[in-house]
């Protein structure tokens, strides 16, 4: 039953947003349905498709030498697979009742309507730009898009001095601190929270704080930036808090992102409390049979808390795009939700978390015990072994695992995956003590650090 | 109800074997019961307690500089915690009806009986020594004990030349190949099987074979050693197969181990088809309320195959010892079984497996699909990324994960832990495709290699 499409019997799938979720959906739908059955049109307001935003800090820092290394698939590659990618074309309205979208050619300014049988909304996220005097000054940069990354690299190349201030101490903030150190800058991170990495509990954030100082980064916590100060030529010269000024030749904003759902809101589609689109398990926008949404513009179910949250991560966007493309292509797939896994690094410091923090558990009414242990990445006697701290939360009485946070060096980050699977399987920490994890002296102590934490959590639950 | 013990109301726990399982049991029992309640006597025929046999290849190879680095806890440390460790004392008989063991002082030759209320059998494993002419010649070494390791190091130091032959290509064999390369030897590995690492399927073992050749190791497969040839002075000079002779200044036997259950067999205790003691979930020897067994002398339940097997690994020995000590100390704990996880390395090649191989699945009547994929350890554009091959087995119809094998470089081995947890939780490969594993460019592609394999396995199941 097609009401659109160029040829008889051909349906049209319209995709809004040409990044991970949108183009994964388009590609997967194309795998299932050839161009004779399904026409696919993808609108992208920028110059690129399918790029790795998560890779930008490493491009800025020099680990990745070319911008194009971050592009997983070019518009030409998509077009070669019969996906009609329209770059520099911004969708400006969705007419749900009429099953059509209005799009503007950003170069010519021309607007036109395109009808759809099936619609995918993958509009991503927009960076939080604080409403600060001076925040638009030259030398102040976000790091959301490839254009942002290029702009920052240009600033770094011509900066007057070598002082950098990073505003925000989440994933982007700490990764940009590393990038700027690698570029030879003196880095100050100004952070509103009590400790960096507010996705960790403060006791674990404290370990990140100390390690960052050990790397020569100046950490300013409990500090709200109120102003960006500029030089006579209008470029940035400092960042100000109520208490101090931090001189800066370049400023990077890493304050976080919000779902980009302006279009969805205007179209009357359902949004959650974090401003993201609400979908069902098949990634259909709730209440709409032929509209799907995925990536940074949606809220996802956290399987541990039972509530939706906004988790802008490329790995979810790719999975959701895959699910959407399968369903839009006539197959069947679901995205059951997330457990809140995230990993990052600052130089050789690895940071990982999954599940709930203490405050998350309290907020959703879960009572818990915590265990914090220190162990090593390899057998204690093996060269290159390094210490790691593992924090584990378990529910009182049931003993169910609620969350894990790890701060350490080599081998710390990906150890959190064990906990991610255990959370998905709703294991208890006592069940975890018996997990048959890989052991050999170069890879782990005979009790893996995650198991040591599970043992301690089990003992605390028994004593409570 | 004590029938033994020095003081009124004090029970006596006797432990046979002073290594991982035995001393973990003793230590844990001591944590729960003080010396006023429980006397603990541990008999050990060697000179050491609680050493890491898995660390011996790294000591021989020079990664670990001191023998004593491999000792987790010395006899003196155990004695300081009121555990009566009796070294160089070999238990020569168990009188189950009389609740006593006979032990011989290996220096004086004197024998005496010691009664027990509770008994722990942790007699470990003995290396398979092939019944070969010349196998006892100087220069031919096993690597089971610290004394073995020291003997081998002495031989390496005074070897006439630099040619080493390793017999066997399992974990010990490949790890010893690395150790000997690190010591500057030319290494030939003579292997009975079609490919090295018979704990992998041959297609994955083939990858190990090729990588070992890339490291300069000569791999001889499909070759049964029939004789060890000696020089005029009686020391080893070559290893012979029916087809060839391989000159050797040193020979290392890494053919595997068998449960050391001579005592248990003589005492009429129940043994499985692999010769290991059979226990219940509390690690009690089946049919015996007050006798526990753990470590390399027992058979363990494989949770995937539903059958017992012999898995001589320190990590199981430690866990089982912990469980035994808890139960013997009046608490409650169980060891539910293993899923067959093992990791190893040869230089920078990492090798991992968990669950069932194809032949294991066939043997227990499971039908399956396989998926083999190649992916990378980090984002494809991130420096230091390396390829890894993941093989996955899933049950036909149910889609349940049956096993995973990984061969790659940095980050390959411990990725198998994700599959180990998924096996324990009896996940399907389709459920695995949605796992929320840690993603950041330095740690993983946006689709972790394990997820890529799960996707492919899911697709193959759907098509079958």
Tab-separated table of C-alpha atoms in Angstrom, chain B residues 55 358 430 455:
chain	number	residue	atom	x	y	z
B	55	UNK	CA	53.524	-18.110	36.098
B	358	UNK	CA	32.412	-27.919	17.255
B	430	UNK	CA	20.390	-12.556	19.057
B	455	UNK	CA	25.110	-10.543	14.363
